[in-house]
Every structure is written in C-alpha cells, then in structure tokens.
Amino acid sequence: MKRWSPGIAAMALALALSAAEPLRAGSGEPPLPPGQDPGGVALALIDSGINYTLPHIAKRLARDPQGRLLGFDFADGDRLPYDVVPGRKAAVAIHHGTAVASIVIAEAPRVRLIPYRFHPKRYEAFAQIVEHIARGPARIAAMPLGGYRKGDWEAFRRAAEAHPEILFIFSAGNDGRDIDREPVYPASFGIPNAIVVTSSDAFGRIAPGSNWGRRSVDISTPGEQIPTRDHLGAFKTASGSSFAVPRIAALAARLKAAHPDWKPQRLKSEILKLAVPSPGERQPRTAHGWLPNPALAGPAIQ
C-alpha cells in the first residue's frame, strides 16, 4: 500500500502553492454541528485543521459554553479550522489533520480536541498558535509537521520555550535522513518541553523514509499502516512519523487523565521511561529507544 506521510512535505508544498494562490477567508467551510464540551483532557492539534462535521470527531471537540470550538483557523481567520492544507484548491486538497485526529481519538477516546489550522504564508503565526493554546485548557499539543529553514521557526521556538506548561509532541519528518546532520524544525531545536517522535515498523526498525537522530529524536514508535479515518470518514491506514505523533500524544493524554497533577517535564519523563532498546536496530538511532505499542502502555484505553 502506498505510504501516506505528508506532514513536513505537505507543509512545504502548501507554502510553495500559497505564493501563487491567495487565501480566501471564510471560503465556504461547513457549519459546526451543535454540541457541548465533552470533558476530558484537552489536547491541541496543530495541523491542516479537521473535518469537524464527522460524528466521531464532533463529539470530542472542546467547546465554550455557547458550543463554539476552542481552536482557531489561522489561515482563514475564523473559528472553523476545516481540514484543507492551506493554499490548495478543494479539488486537489491534501487532508492531513483529520487522519491524525482520528488516531488520537481511537487511542485516547476521552480526550477533547482543540484544533488549529496553520497559515501557509506566515511562520510567525505558529507562535501565535502557541499563545492561543496557552490561554486555553490544553497542556498537550501535537504538531505533526515542520520545515527546513531554521530562521522560519525561531519565533515558534521562543514561544514554545516560553510556555513550559505545555508539552509539545513533534514529528521527526519523512525525508529518510539523520536530522542531527540535516536538521528539520522544530524537531531539531531540542526544545525542553517537547518529545520528538519518528515512525518504526512493528519490529522496531526505523521505517523506510522516516527520519532519525541519536540526539534530535527522542523515541520511535510504530507508525506504519496505522488504522485511521480519512477526511470523508472512511476507514484506511496511514504511515509516517506524522502518524506516530498522535499515538504518543494519546498516551500523554491518558497519563494526564490518570495523573492530573503531572507537569510536562514529569509527563515527558514518564513517557520516555517506557521506551526500550530497539530489537530491530544494530545501533541506536534515537535518544531513548523504541516504544513498542503506545496503545498498551500506561493507563488502559477506556
């Protein structure tokens, strides 16, 4: 089956396309289904948005007392972060966030999601997303994307480090390279309140096409052929470090639910303690090893 791993690649493509295609604020997003906040651990998702009309997602959306989403669309400037990678026409859109969100919900069914849609022309908007998250209830943020130019991400780095109360989960990327030598960002920054994740196969080997780094990447976990649901709600599988991220984010949410007093550094430490040496690698290619199955680690899925 074809490998689906658009995280960093999709981000780069969106940036390139946006130069030729202007953004259209409020470009016909569907209305938000009515609902109430479901309760549970809040988790922010920084991605292409989500299809919030799908029933399995709509019922897990964090909402204010008026039933409005707590997230934001930084591409369109509204409160409806609908899942289309910014800069692409609807007919050829890359949908990424819905598949990521579906994995989070499957492995942390009591989570409540706060979705954010990035802006393809303004890297500083990523720092604004961090500030928006900090004003809300989420203390875990999944970010399965990134880029290659360090300077583009400095504002985000400063914002993330200024909010140590938030634990970020970053993808290592899908370029098949050592990001200690050829960095990608924000994964290669070494942000203290972050976990960098890459994809492995079921035997602990770094997946073909996924990045690694003995210093830059904290752990690997199976991210190949992961069951999920696409933008239309159809069941499918997805592969790549982008889909390892929601597995670790879901584990963090379950641990946070069981231990509400744990701060990000404790949460990070406990997750990394669950990693073991990879049986599939002759030499370590991550800092802390391999987490064989996040769904079976920590508190049970309920």
PDB file of C-alpha atoms in Angstrom:
ATOM      1  CA  MET A   1       0.000   0.000   0.000  1.00  0.00           C
ATOM      2  CA  LYS A   2       1.262   3.460  -0.813  1.00  0.00           C
ATOM      3  CA  ARG A   3       2.966   5.250   2.036  1.00  0.00           C
ATOM      4  CA  TRP A   4       0.980   8.306   3.146  1.00  0.00           C
ATOM      5  CA  SER A   5       3.275  10.637   5.045  1.00  0.00           C
ATOM      6  CA  PRO A   6       2.540  14.240   4.104  1.00  0.00           C
ATOM      7  CA  GLY A   7       3.488  16.070   7.315  1.00  0.00           C
ATOM      8  CA  ILE A   8       6.583  18.154   6.512  1.00  0.00           C
ATOM      9  CA  ALA A   9       6.260  17.546   2.781  1.00  0.00           C
ATOM     10  CA  ALA A  10       2.695  18.865   2.819  1.00  0.00           C
ATOM     11  CA  MET A  11       3.778  21.895   4.799  1.00  0.00           C
ATOM     12  CA  ALA A  12       6.475  22.712   2.233  1.00  0.00           C
ATOM     13  CA  LEU A  13       4.061  22.144  -0.643  1.00  0.00           C
ATOM     14  CA  ALA A  14       1.446  24.375   0.946  1.00  0.00           C
ATOM     15  CA  LEU A  15       3.971  27.165   1.322  1.00  0.00           C
ATOM     16  CA  ALA A  16       5.019  26.890  -2.314  1.00  0.00           C
ATOM     17  CA  LEU A  17       1.482  26.815  -3.661  1.00  0.00           C
ATOM     18  CA  SER A  18       0.295  29.661  -1.484  1.00  0.00           C
ATOM     19  CA  ALA A  19       2.612  32.054  -3.294  1.00  0.00           C
ATOM     20  CA  ALA A  20       0.519  31.593  -6.436  1.00  0.00           C
ATOM     21  CA  GLU A  21      -2.912  31.121  -4.894  1.00  0.00           C
ATOM     22  CA  PRO A  22      -4.205  33.742  -2.451  1.00  0.00           C
ATOM     23  CA  LEU A  23      -6.011  32.687   0.687  1.00  0.00           C
ATOM     24  CA  ARG A  24      -9.732  33.203   0.755  1.00  0.00           C
ATOM     25  CA  ALA A  25     -11.012  33.914   4.242  1.00  0.00           C
ATOM     26  CA  GLY A  26     -14.191  32.145   5.116  1.00  0.00           C
ATOM     27  CA  SER A  27     -14.180  30.155   1.877  1.00  0.00           C
ATOM     28  CA  GLY A  28     -17.306  28.106   2.430  1.00  0.00           C
ATOM     29  CA  GLU A  29     -16.451  25.955   5.441  1.00  0.00           C
ATOM     30  CA  PRO A  30     -19.357  23.775   6.566  1.00  0.00           C
ATOM     31  CA  PRO A  31     -21.128  24.836   9.748  1.00  0.00           C
ATOM     32  CA  LEU A  32     -20.103  23.328  13.053  1.00  0.00           C
ATOM     33  CA  PRO A  33     -22.554  20.663  14.264  1.00  0.00           C
ATOM     34  CA  PRO A  34     -24.225  21.691  17.524  1.00  0.00           C
ATOM     35  CA  GLY A  35     -22.819  20.170  20.669  1.00  0.00           C
ATOM     36  CA  GLN A  36     -21.416  20.651  24.135  1.00  0.00           C
ATOM     37  CA  ASP A  37     -17.954  20.281  25.581  1.00  0.00           C
ATOM     38  CA  PRO A  38     -17.423  16.557  26.265  1.00  0.00           C
ATOM     39  CA  GLY A  39     -14.998  16.993  29.148  1.00  0.00           C
ATOM     40  CA  GLY A  40     -11.729  15.120  29.466  1.00  0.00           C
ATOM     41  CA  VAL A  41      -8.088  16.035  28.963  1.00  0.00           C
ATOM     42  CA  ALA A  42      -7.718  18.832  26.411  1.00  0.00           C
ATOM     43  CA  LEU A  43      -5.257  18.246  23.569  1.00  0.00           C
ATOM     44  CA  ALA A  44      -4.333  20.832  20.943  1.00  0.00           C
ATOM     45  CA  LEU A  45      -3.685  19.667  17.373  1.00  0.00           C
ATOM     46  CA  ILE A  46      -1.652  21.987  15.120  1.00  0.00           C
ATOM     47  CA  ASP A  47      -2.228  20.770  11.578  1.00  0.00           C
ATOM     48  CA  SER A  48      -4.308  21.378   8.453  1.00  0.00           C
ATOM     49  CA  GLY A  49      -7.497  21.589  10.511  1.00  0.00           C
ATOM     50  CA  ILE A  50     -10.003  18.765  10.917  1.00  0.00           C
ATOM     51  CA  ASN A  51     -13.300  17.722   9.393  1.00  0.00           C
ATOM     52  CA  TYR A  52     -15.332  18.702  12.419  1.00  0.00           C
ATOM     53  CA  THR A  53     -18.570  17.516  10.756  1.00  0.00           C
ATOM     54  CA  LEU A  54     -17.651  13.828  11.174  1.00  0.00           C
ATOM     55  CA  PRO A  55     -19.630  12.424  14.133  1.00  0.00           C
ATOM     56  CA  HIS A  56     -16.676  10.684  15.805  1.00  0.00           C
ATOM     57  CA  ILE A  57     -14.760  13.971  15.807  1.00  0.00           C
ATOM     58  CA  ALA A  58     -17.643  16.367  16.505  1.00  0.00           C
ATOM     59  CA  LYS A  59     -18.451  14.660  19.796  1.00  0.00           C
ATOM     60  CA  ARG A  60     -14.867  15.064  21.069  1.00  0.00           C
ATOM     61  CA  LEU A  61     -14.390  18.760  20.259  1.00  0.00           C
ATOM     62  CA  ALA A  62     -13.563  21.121  23.107  1.00  0.00           C
ATOM     63  CA  ARG A  63     -16.179  23.886  23.176  1.00  0.00           C
ATOM     64  CA  ASP A  64     -17.021  27.040  25.070  1.00  0.00           C
ATOM     65  CA  PRO A  65     -20.342  27.414  26.952  1.00  0.00           C
ATOM     66  CA  GLN A  66     -22.006  28.591  23.714  1.00  0.00           C
ATOM     67  CA  GLY A  67     -20.929  25.428  21.892  1.00  0.00           C
ATOM     68  CA  ARG A  68     -18.233  27.117  19.791  1.00  0.00           C
ATOM     69  CA  LEU A  69     -14.871  25.497  19.080  1.00  0.00           C
ATOM     70  CA  LEU A  70     -11.973  26.467  21.304  1.00  0.00           C
ATOM     71  CA  GLY A  71      -9.477  26.198  18.422  1.00  0.00           C
ATOM     72  CA  PHE A  72      -8.847  28.615  15.567  1.00  0.00           C
ATOM     73  CA  ASP A  73      -8.172  28.769  11.837  1.00  0.00           C
ATOM     74  CA  PHE A  74      -5.081  30.927  11.358  1.00  0.00           C
ATOM     75  CA  ALA A  75      -5.355  30.595   7.578  1.00  0.00           C
ATOM     76  CA  ASP A  76      -8.885  31.935   7.228  1.00  0.00           C
ATOM     77  CA  GLY A  77      -9.008  33.942  10.451  1.00  0.00           C
ATOM     78  CA  ASP A  78     -12.125  32.298  11.857  1.00  0.00           C
ATOM     79  CA  ARG A  79     -13.192  29.677  14.404  1.00  0.00           C
ATOM     80  CA  LEU A  80     -13.814  26.945  11.833  1.00  0.00           C
ATOM     81  CA  PRO A  81     -10.465  25.183  11.186  1.00  0.00           C
ATOM     82  CA  TYR A  82     -11.738  22.956   8.395  1.00  0.00           C
ATOM     83  CA  ASP A  83      -9.311  20.327   7.100  1.00  0.00           C
ATOM     84  CA  VAL A  84      -7.642  21.524   3.909  1.00  0.00           C
ATOM     85  CA  VAL A  85      -3.894  22.161   3.736  1.00  0.00           C
ATOM     86  CA  PRO A  86      -3.853  25.945   3.176  1.00  0.00           C
ATOM     87  CA  GLY A  87      -3.043  27.125  -0.327  1.00  0.00           C
ATOM     88  CA  ARG A  88      -4.607  24.186  -2.152  1.00  0.00           C
ATOM     89  CA  LYS A  89      -7.833  24.163  -4.118  1.00  0.00           C
ATOM     90  CA  ALA A  90     -10.534  21.961  -2.640  1.00  0.00           C
ATOM     91  CA  ALA A  91     -10.494  19.587  -5.613  1.00  0.00           C
ATOM     92  CA  VAL A  92      -6.842  18.655  -5.038  1.00  0.00           C
ATOM     93  CA  ALA A  93      -6.618  19.291  -1.301  1.00  0.00           C
ATOM     94  CA  ILE A  94      -4.324  17.325   0.974  1.00  0.00           C
ATOM     95  CA  HIS A  95      -6.283  16.363   4.086  1.00  0.00           C
ATOM     96  CA  HIS A  96      -3.971  15.549   6.974  1.00  0.00           C
ATOM     97  CA  GLY A  97      -5.375  16.727  10.284  1.00  0.00           C
ATOM     98  CA  THR A  98      -8.498  14.566  10.228  1.00  0.00           C
ATOM     99  CA  ALA A  99      -6.478  11.362   9.944  1.00  0.00           C
ATOM    100  CA  VAL A 100      -4.179  12.472  12.763  1.00  0.00           C
ATOM    101  CA  ALA A 101      -7.128  13.447  14.971  1.00  0.00           C
ATOM    102  CA  SER A 102      -8.831  10.117  14.325  1.00  0.00           C
ATOM    103  CA  ILE A 103      -5.798   8.251  15.684  1.00  0.00           C
ATOM    104  CA  VAL A 104      -5.776  10.423  18.809  1.00  0.00           C
ATOM    105  CA  ILE A 105      -9.454   9.699  19.418  1.00  0.00           C
ATOM    106  CA  ALA A 106      -9.024   5.965  18.817  1.00  0.00           C
ATOM    107  CA  GLU A 107      -6.218   5.694  21.371  1.00  0.00           C
ATOM    108  CA  ALA A 108      -7.499   8.297  23.853  1.00  0.00           C
ATOM    109  CA  PRO A 109     -11.307   8.132  23.476  1.00  0.00           C
ATOM    110  CA  ARG A 110     -11.953  10.558  26.339  1.00  0.00           C
ATOM    111  CA  VAL A 111      -9.735  13.321  25.024  1.00  0.00           C
ATOM    112  CA  ARG A 112     -11.230  16.628  23.915  1.00  0.00           C
ATOM    113  CA  LEU A 113      -9.638  18.156  20.844  1.00  0.00           C
ATOM    114  CA  ILE A 114      -8.689  21.775  20.246  1.00  0.00           C
ATOM    115  CA  PRO A 115      -7.832  22.002  16.513  1.00  0.00           C
ATOM    116  CA  TYR A 116      -5.671  24.657  14.869  1.00  0.00           C
ATOM    117  CA  ARG A 117      -5.138  25.254  11.161  1.00  0.00           C
ATOM    118  CA  PHE A 118      -1.796  26.788  10.242  1.00  0.00           C
ATOM    119  CA  HIS A 119      -1.232  29.776   7.952  1.00  0.00           C
ATOM    120  CA  PRO A 120       0.992  28.923   4.959  1.00  0.00           C
ATOM    121  CA  LYS A 121       2.406  32.410   4.413  1.00  0.00           C
ATOM    122  CA  ARG A 122       3.166  33.459   7.969  1.00  0.00           C
ATOM    123  CA  TYR A 123       5.533  31.354  10.022  1.00  0.00           C
ATOM    124  CA  GLU A 124       5.081  33.791  12.895  1.00  0.00           C
ATOM    125  CA  ALA A 125       1.505  32.525  13.102  1.00  0.00           C
ATOM    126  CA  PHE A 126       2.866  29.337  14.662  1.00  0.00           C
ATOM    127  CA  ALA A 127       3.997  31.433  17.622  1.00  0.00           C
ATOM    128  CA  GLN A 128       0.515  32.949  17.761  1.00  0.00           C
ATOM    129  CA  ILE A 129      -0.946  29.454  17.865  1.00  0.00           C
ATOM    130  CA  VAL A 130       1.203  28.694  20.918  1.00  0.00           C
ATOM    131  CA  GLU A 131      -0.078  31.831  22.653  1.00  0.00           C
ATOM    132  CA  HIS A 132      -3.659  30.855  21.809  1.00  0.00           C
ATOM    133  CA  ILE A 133      -3.103  27.377  23.245  1.00  0.00           C
ATOM    134  CA  ALA A 134      -1.584  28.844  26.408  1.00  0.00           C
ATOM    135  CA  ARG A 135      -4.754  30.863  27.040  1.00  0.00           C
ATOM    136  CA  GLY A 136      -6.877  27.714  26.892  1.00  0.00           C
ATOM    137  CA  PRO A 137      -7.070  24.402  28.768  1.00  0.00           C
ATOM    138  CA  ALA A 138      -4.738  22.250  26.629  1.00  0.00           C
ATOM    139  CA  ARG A 139      -1.394  21.341  28.178  1.00  0.00           C
ATOM    140  CA  ILE A 140      -0.507  18.818  25.484  1.00  0.00           C
ATOM    141  CA  ALA A 141      -0.032  19.896  21.859  1.00  0.00           C
ATOM    142  CA  ALA A 142       0.522  17.555  18.909  1.00  0.00           C
ATOM    143  CA  MET A 143       2.342  19.044  15.913  1.00  0.00           C
ATOM    144  CA  PRO A 144       2.956  16.503  13.121  1.00  0.00           C
ATOM    145  CA  LEU A 145       4.614  18.924  10.694  1.00  0.00           C
ATOM    146  CA  GLY A 146       7.644  21.154  10.290  1.00  0.00           C
ATOM    147  CA  GLY A 147      10.075  22.702   7.836  1.00  0.00           C
ATOM    148  CA  TYR A 148      13.696  23.009   6.806  1.00  0.00           C
ATOM    149  CA  ARG A 149      14.786  26.630   7.370  1.00  0.00           C
ATOM    150  CA  LYS A 150      15.802  27.336  10.940  1.00  0.00           C
ATOM    151  CA  GLY A 151      15.053  31.036  10.795  1.00  0.00           C
ATOM    152  CA  ASP A 152      11.440  30.411   9.832  1.00  0.00           C
ATOM    153  CA  TRP A 153      10.859  28.580  13.109  1.00  0.00           C
ATOM    154  CA  GLU A 154      12.709  30.772  15.606  1.00  0.00           C
ATOM    155  CA  ALA A 155       9.559  32.644  16.649  1.00  0.00           C
ATOM    156  CA  PHE A 156       7.813  29.349  17.288  1.00  0.00           C
ATOM    157  CA  ARG A 157      10.799  28.062  19.275  1.00  0.00           C
ATOM    158  CA  ARG A 158      10.794  31.131  21.507  1.00  0.00           C
ATOM    159  CA  ALA A 159       7.050  30.839  22.078  1.00  0.00           C
ATOM    160  CA  ALA A 160       7.213  27.119  22.876  1.00  0.00           C
ATOM    161  CA  GLU A 161      10.091  27.564  25.308  1.00  0.00           C
ATOM    162  CA  ALA A 162       8.264  30.490  26.938  1.00  0.00           C
ATOM    163  CA  HIS A 163       5.420  28.123  27.811  1.00  0.00           C
ATOM    164  CA  PRO A 164       6.972  25.203  29.696  1.00  0.00           C
ATOM    165  CA  GLU A 165       3.490  24.362  30.970  1.00  0.00           C
ATOM    166  CA  ILE A 166       2.717  22.862  27.533  1.00  0.00           C
ATOM    167  CA  LEU A 167       4.155  19.537  26.361  1.00  0.00           C
ATOM    168  CA  PHE A 168       4.657  19.506  22.584  1.00  0.00           C
ATOM    169  CA  ILE A 169       4.829  16.317  20.517  1.00  0.00           C
ATOM    170  CA  PHE A 170       6.746  16.882  17.247  1.00  0.00           C
ATOM    171  CA  SER A 171       7.263  14.619  14.253  1.00  0.00           C
ATOM    172  CA  ALA A 172      10.827  13.928  13.133  1.00  0.00           C
ATOM    173  CA  GLY A 173       9.768  14.114   9.479  1.00  0.00           C
ATOM    174  CA  ASN A 174       9.756  11.799   6.497  1.00  0.00           C
ATOM    175  CA  ASP A 175      12.877  12.504   4.473  1.00  0.00           C
ATOM    176  CA  GLY A 176      14.800   9.322   5.278  1.00  0.00           C
ATOM    177  CA  ARG A 177      17.676  11.274   6.841  1.00  0.00           C
ATOM    178  CA  ASP A 178      19.618  11.860  10.042  1.00  0.00           C
ATOM    179  CA  ILE A 179      18.281  15.149  11.377  1.00  0.00           C
ATOM    180  CA  ASP A 180      21.287  15.541  13.667  1.00  0.00           C
ATOM    181  CA  ARG A 181      23.234  16.204  10.450  1.00  0.00           C
ATOM    182  CA  GLU A 182      20.471  17.610   8.257  1.00  0.00           C
ATOM    183  CA  PRO A 183      18.064  19.318  10.641  1.00  0.00           C
ATOM    184  CA  VAL A 184      14.337  19.817  10.316  1.00  0.00           C
ATOM    185  CA  TYR A 185      12.435  22.183  12.559  1.00  0.00           C
ATOM    186  CA  PRO A 186      11.068  22.384  15.158  1.00  0.00           C
ATOM    187  CA  ALA A 187      12.220  18.788  15.786  1.00  0.00           C
ATOM    188  CA  SER A 188      15.945  19.648  15.761  1.00  0.00           C
ATOM    189  CA  PHE A 189      15.733  22.582  18.175  1.00  0.00           C
ATOM    190  CA  GLY A 190      15.961  20.452  21.312  1.00  0.00           C
ATOM    191  CA  ILE A 191      13.042  22.262  22.968  1.00  0.00           C
ATOM    192  CA  PRO A 192      12.980  21.010  26.594  1.00  0.00           C
ATOM    193  CA  ASN A 193       9.200  20.719  26.858  1.00  0.00           C
ATOM    194  CA  ALA A 194       8.864  18.596  23.722  1.00  0.00           C
ATOM    195  CA  ILE A 195       9.059  14.970  22.626  1.00  0.00           C
ATOM    196  CA  VAL A 196      10.266  14.260  19.088  1.00  0.00           C
ATOM    197  CA  VAL A 197       8.837  11.086  17.570  1.00  0.00           C
ATOM    198  CA  THR A 198       9.648   9.059  14.487  1.00  0.00           C
ATOM    199  CA  SER A 199       7.993   6.049  12.894  1.00  0.00           C
ATOM    200  CA  SER A 200       9.158   2.459  13.213  1.00  0.00           C
ATOM    201  CA  ASP A 201       7.896  -0.807  11.850  1.00  0.00           C
ATOM    202  CA  ALA A 202       6.484  -3.499  14.144  1.00  0.00           C
ATOM    203  CA  PHE A 203       9.990  -4.841  14.792  1.00  0.00           C
ATOM    204  CA  GLY A 204      11.490  -1.579  15.986  1.00  0.00           C
ATOM    205  CA  ARG A 205      13.310  -0.662  12.793  1.00  0.00           C
ATOM    206  CA  ILE A 206      13.120   2.973  11.698  1.00  0.00           C
ATOM    207  CA  ALA A 207      10.558   2.923   8.905  1.00  0.00           C
ATOM    208  CA  PRO A 208      11.781   3.482   5.339  1.00  0.00           C
ATOM    209  CA  GLY A 209      11.522   7.186   4.621  1.00  0.00           C
ATOM    210  CA  SER A 210      11.259   8.255   8.260  1.00  0.00           C
ATOM    211  CA  ASN A 211      13.885  10.486   9.845  1.00  0.00           C
ATOM    212  CA  TRP A 212      16.074   9.616  12.804  1.00  0.00           C
ATOM    213  CA  GLY A 213      18.664  11.289  15.025  1.00  0.00           C
ATOM    214  CA  ARG A 214      20.620   9.998  18.005  1.00  0.00           C
ATOM    215  CA  ARG A 215      20.370  13.445  19.629  1.00  0.00           C
ATOM    216  CA  SER A 216      17.375  15.097  17.983  1.00  0.00           C
ATOM    217  CA  VAL A 217      14.799  12.286  18.026  1.00  0.00           C
ATOM    218  CA  ASP A 218      13.610  11.067  21.417  1.00  0.00           C
ATOM    219  CA  ILE A 219      11.789   7.860  20.538  1.00  0.00           C
ATOM    220  CA  SER A 220      10.445   5.752  17.731  1.00  0.00           C
ATOM    221  CA  THR A 221       7.093   4.012  17.807  1.00  0.00           C
ATOM    222  CA  PRO A 222       5.109   2.028  15.235  1.00  0.00           C
ATOM    223  CA  GLY A 223       3.638   4.494  12.747  1.00  0.00           C
ATOM    224  CA  GLU A 224       3.182   2.263   9.707  1.00  0.00           C
ATOM    225  CA  GLN A 225      -0.196   1.110   8.409  1.00  0.00           C
ATOM    226  CA  ILE A 226      -1.953   2.685  11.387  1.00  0.00           C
ATOM    227  CA  PRO A 227      -5.758   2.382  11.212  1.00  0.00           C
ATOM    228  CA  THR A 228      -7.424   5.757  10.907  1.00  0.00           C
ATOM    229  CA  ARG A 229     -10.242   7.588   9.137  1.00  0.00           C
ATOM    230  CA  ASP A 230      -9.843   9.994   6.274  1.00  0.00           C
ATOM    231  CA  HIS A 231     -11.446  13.363   5.566  1.00  0.00           C
ATOM    232  CA  LEU A 232     -14.680  11.669   4.453  1.00  0.00           C
ATOM    233  CA  GLY A 233     -14.784   9.339   7.451  1.00  0.00           C
ATOM    234  CA  ALA A 234     -13.725   6.247   5.501  1.00  0.00           C
ATOM    235  CA  PHE A 235     -11.526   3.727   7.266  1.00  0.00           C
ATOM    236  CA  LYS A 236      -7.985   3.445   5.906  1.00  0.00           C
ATOM    237  CA  THR A 237      -4.389   3.110   7.068  1.00  0.00           C
ATOM    238  CA  ALA A 238      -1.655   5.733   7.137  1.00  0.00           C
ATOM    239  CA  SER A 239       2.115   5.638   7.550  1.00  0.00           C
ATOM    240  CA  GLY A 240       4.896   8.007   8.568  1.00  0.00           C
ATOM    241  CA  SER A 241       6.168   9.981  11.525  1.00  0.00           C
ATOM    242  CA  SER A 242       3.061  12.183  11.280  1.00  0.00           C
ATOM    243  CA  PHE A 243       1.040   9.192  12.416  1.00  0.00           C
ATOM    244  CA  ALA A 244       3.431   8.205  15.182  1.00  0.00           C
ATOM    245  CA  VAL A 245       2.847  11.631  16.773  1.00  0.00           C
ATOM    246  CA  PRO A 246      -0.857  11.133  17.623  1.00  0.00           C
ATOM    247  CA  ARG A 247      -0.062   7.769  19.221  1.00  0.00           C
ATOM    248  CA  ILE A 248       2.353   9.389  21.675  1.00  0.00           C
ATOM    249  CA  ALA A 249       0.007  12.352  22.146  1.00  0.00           C
ATOM    250  CA  ALA A 250      -2.831   9.960  23.014  1.00  0.00           C
ATOM    251  CA  LEU A 251      -0.581   8.186  25.519  1.00  0.00           C
ATOM    252  CA  ALA A 252       0.270  11.550  27.072  1.00  0.00           C
ATOM    253  CA  ALA A 253      -3.441  12.371  27.343  1.00  0.00           C
ATOM    254  CA  ARG A 254      -4.223   9.064  29.066  1.00  0.00           C
ATOM    255  CA  LEU A 255      -1.358   9.586  31.511  1.00  0.00           C
ATOM    256  CA  LYS A 256      -2.525  13.143  32.181  1.00  0.00           C
ATOM    257  CA  ALA A 257      -6.054  11.894  32.863  1.00  0.00           C
ATOM    258  CA  ALA A 258      -4.707   9.372  35.372  1.00  0.00           C
ATOM    259  CA  HIS A 259      -2.277  11.886  36.923  1.00  0.00           C
ATOM    260  CA  PRO A 260      -3.766  15.384  36.561  1.00  0.00           C
ATOM    261  CA  ASP A 261      -1.039  16.891  38.740  1.00  0.00           C
ATOM    262  CA  TRP A 262       1.801  15.814  36.430  1.00  0.00           C
ATOM    263  CA  LYS A 263       3.544  18.753  34.799  1.00  0.00           C
ATOM    264  CA  PRO A 264       5.019  18.487  31.275  1.00  0.00           C
ATOM    265  CA  GLN A 265       8.510  17.502  32.419  1.00  0.00           C
ATOM    266  CA  ARG A 266       7.118  14.671  34.565  1.00  0.00           C
ATOM    267  CA  LEU A 267       4.827  13.593  31.747  1.00  0.00           C
ATOM    268  CA  LYS A 268       7.720  13.612  29.282  1.00  0.00           C
ATOM    269  CA  SER A 269       9.957  11.705  31.676  1.00  0.00           C
ATOM    270  CA  GLU A 270       7.366   9.000  32.320  1.00  0.00           C
ATOM    271  CA  ILE A 271       6.749   8.512  28.597  1.00  0.00           C
ATOM    272  CA  LEU A 272      10.452   8.226  27.813  1.00  0.00           C
ATOM    273  CA  LYS A 273      10.867   5.692  30.644  1.00  0.00           C
ATOM    274  CA  LEU A 274       8.527   3.381  28.735  1.00  0.00           C
ATOM    275  CA  ALA A 275      10.954   3.151  25.803  1.00  0.00           C
ATOM    276  CA  VAL A 276      13.202   0.109  25.403  1.00  0.00           C
ATOM    277  CA  PRO A 277      16.220  -0.595  23.190  1.00  0.00           C
ATOM    278  CA  SER A 278      15.028  -1.342  19.686  1.00  0.00           C
ATOM    279  CA  PRO A 279      15.496  -5.014  18.759  1.00  0.00           C
ATOM    280  CA  GLY A 280      15.495  -4.074  15.084  1.00  0.00           C
ATOM    281  CA  GLU A 281      18.430  -1.645  15.090  1.00  0.00           C
ATOM    282  CA  ARG A 282      22.104  -2.600  15.380  1.00  0.00           C
ATOM    283  CA  GLN A 283      22.971   0.861  16.688  1.00  0.00           C
ATOM    284  CA  PRO A 284      20.631   3.281  18.480  1.00  0.00           C
ATOM    285  CA  ARG A 285      19.154   5.881  16.160  1.00  0.00           C
ATOM    286  CA  THR A 286      17.043   7.685  18.746  1.00  0.00           C
ATOM    287  CA  ALA A 287      17.966   9.140  22.126  1.00  0.00           C
ATOM    288  CA  HIS A 288      15.743   6.943  24.291  1.00  0.00           C
ATOM    289  CA  GLY A 289      14.789   3.926  22.207  1.00  0.00           C
ATOM    290  CA  TRP A 290      11.564   2.382  20.998  1.00  0.00           C
ATOM    291  CA  LEU A 291       8.047   2.341  22.426  1.00  0.00           C
ATOM    292  CA  PRO A 292       6.565  -0.891  21.009  1.00  0.00           C
ATOM    293  CA  ASN A 293       2.859  -0.089  21.367  1.00  0.00           C
ATOM    294  CA  PRO A 294       1.708   3.204  22.892  1.00  0.00           C
ATOM    295  CA  ALA A 295      -1.889   1.938  22.997  1.00  0.00           C
ATOM    296  CA  LEU A 296      -0.843  -0.745  25.502  1.00  0.00           C
ATOM    297  CA  ALA A 297       1.491   1.478  27.523  1.00  0.00           C
ATOM    298  CA  GLY A 298       0.375   3.447  30.542  1.00  0.00           C
ATOM    299  CA  PRO A 299      -3.316   3.590  31.504  1.00  0.00           C
ATOM    300  CA  ALA A 300      -5.689   1.361  29.559  1.00  0.00           C
ATOM    301  CA  ILE A 301      -7.799   2.789  26.748  1.00  0.00           C
ATOM    302  CA  GLN A 302     -11.343   3.281  28.037  1.00  0.00           C
TER     303      GLN A 302
END
